PDB file of C-alpha atoms in Angstrom:
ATOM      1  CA  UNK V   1      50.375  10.663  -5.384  1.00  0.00           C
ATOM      2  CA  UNK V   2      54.038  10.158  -4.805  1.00  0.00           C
ATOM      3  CA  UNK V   3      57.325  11.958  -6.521  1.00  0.00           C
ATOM      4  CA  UNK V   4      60.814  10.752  -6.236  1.00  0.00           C
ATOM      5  CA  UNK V   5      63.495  10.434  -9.166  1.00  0.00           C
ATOM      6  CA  UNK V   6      63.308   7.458 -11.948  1.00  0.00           C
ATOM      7  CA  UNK V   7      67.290   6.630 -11.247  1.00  0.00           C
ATOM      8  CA  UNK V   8      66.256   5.438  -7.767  1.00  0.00           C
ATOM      9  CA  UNK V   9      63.897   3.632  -5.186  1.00  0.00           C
ATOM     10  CA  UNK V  10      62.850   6.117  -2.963  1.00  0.00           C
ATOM     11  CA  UNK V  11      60.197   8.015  -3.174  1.00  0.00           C
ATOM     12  CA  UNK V  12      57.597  10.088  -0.889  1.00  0.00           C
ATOM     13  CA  UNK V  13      54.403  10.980  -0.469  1.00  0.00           C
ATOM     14  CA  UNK V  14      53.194  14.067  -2.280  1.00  0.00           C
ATOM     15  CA  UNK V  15      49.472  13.981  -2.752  1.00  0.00           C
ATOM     16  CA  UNK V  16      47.915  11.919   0.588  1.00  0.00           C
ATOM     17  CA  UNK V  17      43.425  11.472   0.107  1.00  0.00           C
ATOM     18  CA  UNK V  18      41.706  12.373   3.172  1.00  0.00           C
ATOM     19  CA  UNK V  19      40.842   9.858   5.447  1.00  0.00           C
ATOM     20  CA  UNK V  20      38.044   7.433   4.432  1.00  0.00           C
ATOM     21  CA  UNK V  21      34.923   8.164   6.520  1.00  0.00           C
ATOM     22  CA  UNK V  22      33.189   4.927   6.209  1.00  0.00           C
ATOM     23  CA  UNK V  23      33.005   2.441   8.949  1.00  0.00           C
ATOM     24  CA  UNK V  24      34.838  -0.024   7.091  1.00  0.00           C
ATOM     25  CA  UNK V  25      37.687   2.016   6.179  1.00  0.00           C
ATOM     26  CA  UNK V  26      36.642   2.146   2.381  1.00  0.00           C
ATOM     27  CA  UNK V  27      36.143   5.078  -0.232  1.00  0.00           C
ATOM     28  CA  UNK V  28      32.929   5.946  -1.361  1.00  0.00           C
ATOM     29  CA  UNK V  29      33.506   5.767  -5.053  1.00  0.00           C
ATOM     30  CA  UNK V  30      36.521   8.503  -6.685  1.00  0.00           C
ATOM     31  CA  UNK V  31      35.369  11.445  -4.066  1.00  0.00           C
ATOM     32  CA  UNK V  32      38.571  11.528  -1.917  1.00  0.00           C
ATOM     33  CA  UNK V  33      40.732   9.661  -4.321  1.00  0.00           C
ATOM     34  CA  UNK V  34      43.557  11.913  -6.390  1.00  0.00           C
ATOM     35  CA  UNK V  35      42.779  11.772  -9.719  1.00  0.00           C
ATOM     36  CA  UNK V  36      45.912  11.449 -11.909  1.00  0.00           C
ATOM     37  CA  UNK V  37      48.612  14.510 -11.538  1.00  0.00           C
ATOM     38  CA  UNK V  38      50.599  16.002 -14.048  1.00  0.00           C
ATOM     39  CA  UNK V  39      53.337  18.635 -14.146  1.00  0.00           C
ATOM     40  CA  UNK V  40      53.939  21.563 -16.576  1.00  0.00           C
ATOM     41  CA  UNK V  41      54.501  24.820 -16.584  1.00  0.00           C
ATOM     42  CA  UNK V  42      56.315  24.994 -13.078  1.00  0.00           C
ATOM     43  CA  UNK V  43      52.555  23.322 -11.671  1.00  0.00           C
ATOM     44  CA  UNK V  44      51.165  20.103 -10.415  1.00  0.00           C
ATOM     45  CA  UNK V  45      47.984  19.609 -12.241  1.00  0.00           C
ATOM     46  CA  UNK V  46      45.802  17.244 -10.069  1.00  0.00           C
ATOM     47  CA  UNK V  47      41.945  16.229  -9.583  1.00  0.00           C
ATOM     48  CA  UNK V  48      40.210  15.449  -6.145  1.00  0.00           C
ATOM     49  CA  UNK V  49      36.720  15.435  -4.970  1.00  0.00           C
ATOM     50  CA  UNK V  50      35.750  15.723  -8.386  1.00  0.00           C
ATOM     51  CA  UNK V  51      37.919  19.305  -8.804  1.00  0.00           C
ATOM     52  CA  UNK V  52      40.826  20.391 -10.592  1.00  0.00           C
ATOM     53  CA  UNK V  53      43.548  22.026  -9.292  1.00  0.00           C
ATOM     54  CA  UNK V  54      47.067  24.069  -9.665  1.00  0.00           C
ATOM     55  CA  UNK V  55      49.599  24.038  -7.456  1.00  0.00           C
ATOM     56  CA  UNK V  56      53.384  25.873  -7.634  1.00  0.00           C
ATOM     57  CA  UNK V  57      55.909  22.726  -7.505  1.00  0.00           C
ATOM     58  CA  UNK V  58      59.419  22.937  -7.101  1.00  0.00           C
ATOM     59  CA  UNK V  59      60.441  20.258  -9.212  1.00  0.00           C
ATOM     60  CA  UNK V  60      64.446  20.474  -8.039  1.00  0.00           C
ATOM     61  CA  UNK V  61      63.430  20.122  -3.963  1.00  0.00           C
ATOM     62  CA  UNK V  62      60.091  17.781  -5.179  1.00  0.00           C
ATOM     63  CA  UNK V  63      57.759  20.021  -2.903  1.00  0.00           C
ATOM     64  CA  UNK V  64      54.411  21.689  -3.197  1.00  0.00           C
ATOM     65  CA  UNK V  65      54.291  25.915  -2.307  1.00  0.00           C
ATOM     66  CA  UNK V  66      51.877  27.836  -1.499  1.00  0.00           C
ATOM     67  CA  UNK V  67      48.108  26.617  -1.730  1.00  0.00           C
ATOM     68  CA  UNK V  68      46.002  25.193  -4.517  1.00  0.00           C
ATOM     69  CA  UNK V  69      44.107  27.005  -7.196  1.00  0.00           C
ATOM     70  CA  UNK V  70      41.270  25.881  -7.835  1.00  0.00           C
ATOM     71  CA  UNK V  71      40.530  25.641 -11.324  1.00  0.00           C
ATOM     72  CA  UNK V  72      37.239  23.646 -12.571  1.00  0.00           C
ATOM     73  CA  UNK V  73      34.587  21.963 -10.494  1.00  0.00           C
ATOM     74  CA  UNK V  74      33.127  18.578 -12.058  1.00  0.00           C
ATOM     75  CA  UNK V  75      35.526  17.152 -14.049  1.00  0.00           C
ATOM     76  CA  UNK V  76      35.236  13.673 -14.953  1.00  0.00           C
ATOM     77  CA  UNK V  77      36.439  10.810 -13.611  1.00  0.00           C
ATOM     78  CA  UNK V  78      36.217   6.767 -14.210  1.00  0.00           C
ATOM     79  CA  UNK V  79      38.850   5.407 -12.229  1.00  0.00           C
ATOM     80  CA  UNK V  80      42.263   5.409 -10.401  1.00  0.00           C
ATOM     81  CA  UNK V  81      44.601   7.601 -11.708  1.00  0.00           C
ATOM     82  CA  UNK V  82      42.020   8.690 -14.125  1.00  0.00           C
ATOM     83  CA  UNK V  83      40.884  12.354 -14.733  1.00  0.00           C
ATOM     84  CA  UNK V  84      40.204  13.709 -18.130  1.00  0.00           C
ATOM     85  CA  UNK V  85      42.333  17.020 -18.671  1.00  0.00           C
ATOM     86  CA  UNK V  86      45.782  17.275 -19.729  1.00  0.00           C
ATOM     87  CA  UNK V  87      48.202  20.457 -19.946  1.00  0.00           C
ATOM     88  CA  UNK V  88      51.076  21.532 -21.956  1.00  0.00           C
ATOM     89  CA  UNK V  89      52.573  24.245 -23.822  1.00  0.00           C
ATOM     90  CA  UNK V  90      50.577  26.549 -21.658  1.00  0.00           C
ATOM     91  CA  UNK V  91      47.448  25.300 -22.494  1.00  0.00           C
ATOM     92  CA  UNK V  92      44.727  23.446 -20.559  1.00  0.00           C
ATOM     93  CA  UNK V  93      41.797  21.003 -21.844  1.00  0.00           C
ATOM     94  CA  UNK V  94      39.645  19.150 -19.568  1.00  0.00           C
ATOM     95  CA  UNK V  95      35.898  17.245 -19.795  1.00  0.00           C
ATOM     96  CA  UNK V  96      33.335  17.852 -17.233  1.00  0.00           C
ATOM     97  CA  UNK V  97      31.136  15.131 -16.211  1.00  0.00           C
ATOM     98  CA  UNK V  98      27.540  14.233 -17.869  1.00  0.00           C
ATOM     99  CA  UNK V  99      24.836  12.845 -16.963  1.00  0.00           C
ATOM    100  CA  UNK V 100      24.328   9.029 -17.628  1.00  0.00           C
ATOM    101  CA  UNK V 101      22.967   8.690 -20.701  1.00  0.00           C
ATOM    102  CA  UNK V 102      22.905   8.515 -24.441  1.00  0.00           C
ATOM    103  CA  UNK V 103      25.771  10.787 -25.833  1.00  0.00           C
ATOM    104  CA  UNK V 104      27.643  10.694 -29.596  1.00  0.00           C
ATOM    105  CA  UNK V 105      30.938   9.900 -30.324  1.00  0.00           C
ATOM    106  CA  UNK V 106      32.594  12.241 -32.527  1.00  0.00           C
ATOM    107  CA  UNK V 107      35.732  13.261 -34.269  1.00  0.00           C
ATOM    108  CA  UNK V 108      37.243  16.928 -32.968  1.00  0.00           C
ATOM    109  CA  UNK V 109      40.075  18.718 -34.734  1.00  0.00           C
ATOM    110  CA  UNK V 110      43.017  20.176 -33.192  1.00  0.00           C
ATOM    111  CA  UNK V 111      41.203  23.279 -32.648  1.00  0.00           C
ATOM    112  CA  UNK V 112      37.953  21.357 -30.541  1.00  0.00           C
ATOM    113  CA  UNK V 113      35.813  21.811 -33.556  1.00  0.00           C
ATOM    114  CA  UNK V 114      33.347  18.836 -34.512  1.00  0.00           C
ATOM    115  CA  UNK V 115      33.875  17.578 -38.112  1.00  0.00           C
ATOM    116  CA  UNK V 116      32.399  14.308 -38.133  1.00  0.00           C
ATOM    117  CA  UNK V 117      30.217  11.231 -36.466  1.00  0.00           C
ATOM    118  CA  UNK V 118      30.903   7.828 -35.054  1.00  0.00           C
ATOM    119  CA  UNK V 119      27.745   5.793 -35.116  1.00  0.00           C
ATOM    120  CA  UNK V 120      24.620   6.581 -34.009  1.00  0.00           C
ATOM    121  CA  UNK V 121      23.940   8.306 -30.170  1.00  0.00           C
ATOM    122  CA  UNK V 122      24.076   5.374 -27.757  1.00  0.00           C
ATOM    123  CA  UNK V 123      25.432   5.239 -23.826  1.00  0.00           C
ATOM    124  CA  UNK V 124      29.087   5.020 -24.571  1.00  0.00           C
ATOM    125  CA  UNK V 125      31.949   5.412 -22.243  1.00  0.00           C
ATOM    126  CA  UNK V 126      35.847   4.481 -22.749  1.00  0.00           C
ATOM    127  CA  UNK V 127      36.437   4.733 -26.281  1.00  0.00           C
ATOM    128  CA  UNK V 128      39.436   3.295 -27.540  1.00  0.00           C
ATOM    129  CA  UNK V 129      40.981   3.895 -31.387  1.00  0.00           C
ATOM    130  CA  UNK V 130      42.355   0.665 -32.817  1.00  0.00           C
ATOM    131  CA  UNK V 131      46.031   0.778 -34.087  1.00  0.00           C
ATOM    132  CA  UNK V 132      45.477   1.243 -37.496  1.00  0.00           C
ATOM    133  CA  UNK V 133      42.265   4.235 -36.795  1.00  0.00           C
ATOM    134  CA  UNK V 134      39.364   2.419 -38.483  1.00  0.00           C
ATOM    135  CA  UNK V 135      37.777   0.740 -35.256  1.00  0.00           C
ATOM    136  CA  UNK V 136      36.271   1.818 -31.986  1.00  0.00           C
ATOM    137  CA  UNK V 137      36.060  -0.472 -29.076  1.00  0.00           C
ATOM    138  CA  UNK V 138      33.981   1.656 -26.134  1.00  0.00           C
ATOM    139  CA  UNK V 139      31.888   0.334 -23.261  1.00  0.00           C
ATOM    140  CA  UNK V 140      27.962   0.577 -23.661  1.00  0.00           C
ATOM    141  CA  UNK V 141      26.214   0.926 -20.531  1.00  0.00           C
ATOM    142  CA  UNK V 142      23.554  -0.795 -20.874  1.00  0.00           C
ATOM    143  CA  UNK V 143      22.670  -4.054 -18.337  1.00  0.00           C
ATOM    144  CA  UNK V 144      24.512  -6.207 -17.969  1.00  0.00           C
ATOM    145  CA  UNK V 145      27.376  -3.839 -19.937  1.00  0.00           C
ATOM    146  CA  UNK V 146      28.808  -4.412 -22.924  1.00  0.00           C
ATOM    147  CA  UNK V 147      31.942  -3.722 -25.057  1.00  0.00           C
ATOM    148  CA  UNK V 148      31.009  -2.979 -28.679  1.00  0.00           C
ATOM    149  CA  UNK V 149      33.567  -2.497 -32.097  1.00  0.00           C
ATOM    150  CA  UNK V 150      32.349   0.304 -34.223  1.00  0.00           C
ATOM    151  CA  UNK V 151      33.216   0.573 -37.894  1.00  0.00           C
ATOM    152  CA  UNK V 152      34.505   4.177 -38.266  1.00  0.00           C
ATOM    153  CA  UNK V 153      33.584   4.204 -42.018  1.00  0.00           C
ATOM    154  CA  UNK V 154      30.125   2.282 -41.519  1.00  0.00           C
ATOM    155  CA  UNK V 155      29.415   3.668 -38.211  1.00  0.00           C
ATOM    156  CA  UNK V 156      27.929   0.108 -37.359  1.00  0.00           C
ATOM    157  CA  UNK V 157      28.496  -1.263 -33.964  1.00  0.00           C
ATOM    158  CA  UNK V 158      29.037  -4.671 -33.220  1.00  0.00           C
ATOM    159  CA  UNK V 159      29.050  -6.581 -29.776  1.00  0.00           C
ATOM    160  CA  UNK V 160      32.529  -7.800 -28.599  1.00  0.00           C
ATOM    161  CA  UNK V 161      32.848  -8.924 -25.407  1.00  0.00           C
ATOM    162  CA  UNK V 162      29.751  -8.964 -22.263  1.00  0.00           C
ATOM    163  CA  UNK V 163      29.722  -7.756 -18.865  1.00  0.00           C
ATOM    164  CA  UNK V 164      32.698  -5.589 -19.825  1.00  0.00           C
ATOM    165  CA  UNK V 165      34.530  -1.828 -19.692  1.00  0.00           C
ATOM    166  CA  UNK V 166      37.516  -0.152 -19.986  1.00  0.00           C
ATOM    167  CA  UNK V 167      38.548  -1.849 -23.721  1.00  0.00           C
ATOM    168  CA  UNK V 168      42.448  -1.456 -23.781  1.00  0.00           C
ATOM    169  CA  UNK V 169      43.843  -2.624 -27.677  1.00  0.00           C
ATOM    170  CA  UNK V 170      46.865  -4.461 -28.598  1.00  0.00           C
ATOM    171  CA  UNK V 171      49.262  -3.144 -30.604  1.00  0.00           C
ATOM    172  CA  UNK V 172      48.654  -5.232 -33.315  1.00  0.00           C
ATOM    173  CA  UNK V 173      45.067  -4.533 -33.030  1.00  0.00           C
ATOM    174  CA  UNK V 174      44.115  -8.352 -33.035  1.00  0.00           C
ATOM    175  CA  UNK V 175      42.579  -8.726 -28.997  1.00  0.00           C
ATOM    176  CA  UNK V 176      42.052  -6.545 -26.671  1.00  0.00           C
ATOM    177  CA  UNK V 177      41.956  -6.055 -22.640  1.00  0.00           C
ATOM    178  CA  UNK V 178      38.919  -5.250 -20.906  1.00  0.00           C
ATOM    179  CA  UNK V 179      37.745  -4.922 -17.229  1.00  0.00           C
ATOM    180  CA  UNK V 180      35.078  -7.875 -16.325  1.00  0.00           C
ATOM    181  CA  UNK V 181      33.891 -11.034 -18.288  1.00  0.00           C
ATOM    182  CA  UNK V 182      32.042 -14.089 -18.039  1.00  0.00           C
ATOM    183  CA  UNK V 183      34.311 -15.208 -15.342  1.00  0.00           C
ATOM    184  CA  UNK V 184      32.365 -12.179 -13.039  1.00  0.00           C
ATOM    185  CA  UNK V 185      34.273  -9.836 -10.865  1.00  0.00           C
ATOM    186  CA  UNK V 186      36.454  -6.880 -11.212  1.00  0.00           C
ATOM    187  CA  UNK V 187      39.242  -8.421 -12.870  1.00  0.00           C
ATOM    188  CA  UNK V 188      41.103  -8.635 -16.211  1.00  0.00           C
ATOM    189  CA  UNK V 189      40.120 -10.339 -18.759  1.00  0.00           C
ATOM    190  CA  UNK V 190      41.553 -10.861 -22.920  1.00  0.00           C
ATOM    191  CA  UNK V 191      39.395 -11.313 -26.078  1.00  0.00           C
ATOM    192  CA  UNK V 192      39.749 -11.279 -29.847  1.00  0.00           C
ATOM    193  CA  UNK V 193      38.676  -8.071 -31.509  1.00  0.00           C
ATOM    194  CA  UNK V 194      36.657  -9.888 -33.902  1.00  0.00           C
ATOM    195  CA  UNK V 195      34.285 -10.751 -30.983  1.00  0.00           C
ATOM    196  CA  UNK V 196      34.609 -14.492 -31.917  1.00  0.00           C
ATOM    197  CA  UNK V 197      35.029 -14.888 -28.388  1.00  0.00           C
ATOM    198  CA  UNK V 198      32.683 -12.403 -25.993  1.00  0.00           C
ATOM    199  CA  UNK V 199      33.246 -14.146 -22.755  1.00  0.00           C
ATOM    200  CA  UNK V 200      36.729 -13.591 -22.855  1.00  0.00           C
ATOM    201  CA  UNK V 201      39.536 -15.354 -20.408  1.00  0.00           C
ATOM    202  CA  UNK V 202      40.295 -13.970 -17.698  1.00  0.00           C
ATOM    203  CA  UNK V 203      43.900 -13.478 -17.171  1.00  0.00           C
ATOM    204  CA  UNK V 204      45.768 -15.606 -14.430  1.00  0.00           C
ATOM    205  CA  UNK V 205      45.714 -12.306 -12.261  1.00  0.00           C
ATOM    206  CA  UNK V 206      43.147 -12.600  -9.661  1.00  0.00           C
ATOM    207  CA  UNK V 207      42.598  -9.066  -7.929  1.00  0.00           C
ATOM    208  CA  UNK V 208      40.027  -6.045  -8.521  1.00  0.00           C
ATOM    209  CA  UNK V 209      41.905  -4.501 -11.244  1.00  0.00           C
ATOM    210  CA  UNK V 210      41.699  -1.943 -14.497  1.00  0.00           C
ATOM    211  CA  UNK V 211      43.550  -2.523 -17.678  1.00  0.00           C
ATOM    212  CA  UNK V 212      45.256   0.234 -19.474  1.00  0.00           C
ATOM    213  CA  UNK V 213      48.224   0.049 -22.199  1.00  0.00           C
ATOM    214  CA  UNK V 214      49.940  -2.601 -23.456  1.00  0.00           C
ATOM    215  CA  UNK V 215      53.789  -3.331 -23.996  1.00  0.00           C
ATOM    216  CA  UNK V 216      54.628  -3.046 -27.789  1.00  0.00           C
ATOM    217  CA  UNK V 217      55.485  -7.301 -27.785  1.00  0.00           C
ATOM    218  CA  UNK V 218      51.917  -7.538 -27.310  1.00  0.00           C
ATOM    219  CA  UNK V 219      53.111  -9.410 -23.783  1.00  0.00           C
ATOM    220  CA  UNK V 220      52.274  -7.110 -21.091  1.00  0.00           C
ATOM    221  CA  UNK V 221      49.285  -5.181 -19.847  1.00  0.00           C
ATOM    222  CA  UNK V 222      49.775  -2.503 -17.554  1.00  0.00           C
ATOM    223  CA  UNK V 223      47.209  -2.687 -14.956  1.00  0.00           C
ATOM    224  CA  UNK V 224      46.036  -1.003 -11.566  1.00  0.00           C
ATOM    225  CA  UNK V 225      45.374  -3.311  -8.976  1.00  0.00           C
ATOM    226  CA  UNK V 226      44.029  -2.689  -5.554  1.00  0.00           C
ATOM    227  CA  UNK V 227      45.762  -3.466  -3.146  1.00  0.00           C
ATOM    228  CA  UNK V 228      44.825  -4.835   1.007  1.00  0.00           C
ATOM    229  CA  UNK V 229      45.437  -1.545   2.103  1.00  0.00           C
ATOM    230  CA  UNK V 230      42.725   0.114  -0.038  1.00  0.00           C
ATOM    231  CA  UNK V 231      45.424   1.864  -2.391  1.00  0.00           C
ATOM    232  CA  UNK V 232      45.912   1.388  -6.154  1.00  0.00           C
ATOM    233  CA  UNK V 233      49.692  -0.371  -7.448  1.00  0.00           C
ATOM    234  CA  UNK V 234      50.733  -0.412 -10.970  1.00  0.00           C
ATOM    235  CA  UNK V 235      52.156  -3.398 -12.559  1.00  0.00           C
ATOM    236  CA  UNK V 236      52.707  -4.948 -16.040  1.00  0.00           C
ATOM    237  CA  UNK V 237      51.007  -8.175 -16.541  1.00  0.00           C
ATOM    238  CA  UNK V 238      51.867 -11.711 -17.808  1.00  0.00           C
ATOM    239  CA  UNK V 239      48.973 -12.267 -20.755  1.00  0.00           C
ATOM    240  CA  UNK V 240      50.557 -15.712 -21.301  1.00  0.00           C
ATOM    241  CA  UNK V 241      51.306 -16.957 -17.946  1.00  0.00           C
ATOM    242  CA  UNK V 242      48.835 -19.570 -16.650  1.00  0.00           C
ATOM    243  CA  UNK V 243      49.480 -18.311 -12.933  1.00  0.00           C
ATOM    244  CA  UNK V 244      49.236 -14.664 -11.511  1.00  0.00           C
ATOM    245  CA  UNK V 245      52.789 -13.416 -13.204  1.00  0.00           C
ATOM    246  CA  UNK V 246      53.385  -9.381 -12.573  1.00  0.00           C
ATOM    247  CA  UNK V 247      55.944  -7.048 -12.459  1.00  0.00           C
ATOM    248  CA  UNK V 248      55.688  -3.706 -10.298  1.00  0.00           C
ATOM    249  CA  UNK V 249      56.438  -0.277 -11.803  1.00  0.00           C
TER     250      UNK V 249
END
């Protein structure tokens, strides 16, 4: 994790992962990676080795004091930069992790209470809302994985796009982005929501790589990329450049 100011280049190290213990110089999966960080109430909110943690950060000098808090154990993660809690207004939500498995999508309230069902109880993970809140694209782990479109009102769920995860939707709702495809490999890869096309094309970026929002001219897909020195970059993506177009954030 790194802090610096958005009116300028520089930037420093805030948040370093301990160093990688394999052979190779890899990770073992999201154990020593930091998991997303966020800052509220004078605190850096951040996830590693699967824990969450509070620390007092002086947001004029940009440091870290004193020594972390340990908050919750377990707390789920599915990627870089990734880590399901968020704070604010002095309140703090976070998911655990589950075991793999069948689970049910459902609708909470503002106050965490269930009132209501999306589909049936199936291996989900990633759900995305469409734009206009009457579709559900989410991953179903099943092998090889799948990306499936549930009807909100129907609760009927309909394939989309194979050996994919990590659905990302346009903001017209029309195609969506989606880590894998037919073209194999960790990579990027577009398809129409209607799941007239399931392979999907892969996007002229070739690097391991995990989609996330889009730009609202439907244009750009910000994406984490892994980079030759093991770390994760963000950049937004070309989706209609034929070659490997990006632009680093």
């Amino acid at each position: 994790v790194f802090v610096g100011r958005l009116d300028s280049d520089n930037y420093q190290p805030l948040l370093v992962a301990p160093t990688p213990s394999r052979p190779d110089g890899g990770v073992d999966g999201l154990e020593n990676v930091v998991g997303r960080a966020t800052y509220a109430e004078g605190h850096l909110f951040y996830v590693r080795a699967g824990s969450l943690f509070a620390q007092r950060f002086d947001i004029e000098r940009r440091e870290l004091r004193g020594d972390p808090v340990r908050i919750a154990d377990d707390v789920f993660q599915d990627g870089p930069g990734r880590a399901a809690f968020d704070v604010a207004s002095g309140v703090l939500a976070y998911r655990t992790r589950v075991p793999s498995g069948v689970g049910q999508l459902s609708w909470l309230d503002r106050e965490g209470h269930d009132v209501g069902r999306v589909a049936d109880p199936d291996a989900y993970a990633n759900p995305a809302l469409s734009p206009d809140g009457r579709s559900v694209l989410a991953g179903r782990l099943r092998t090889p994985a799948q990306i499936v479109r549930i009807d909100v009102d129907r609760g009927t769920a309909t394939p989309v796009a194979e050996r994919g995860s990590v659905p990302a939707w346009s903001p017209r709702g029309e195609r969506f982005a989606f880590r894998g495809g037919l073209g194999g490999g960790p990579m990027v890869s577009i398809a129409p929501a209607d799941g007239s096309s399931p392979g999907g094309e892969l996007l002229g970026l070739r690097a391991n790589a995990w989609p996330g929002d889009w730009s609202n001219d439907d244009i750009l897909v910000g994406t984490a990329i892994r980079a030759e020195t093991s770390s994760w970059d963000l950049f937004m993506v070309s989706v209609r450049a034929a070659g490997d177009v990006r632009f680093p954030v």
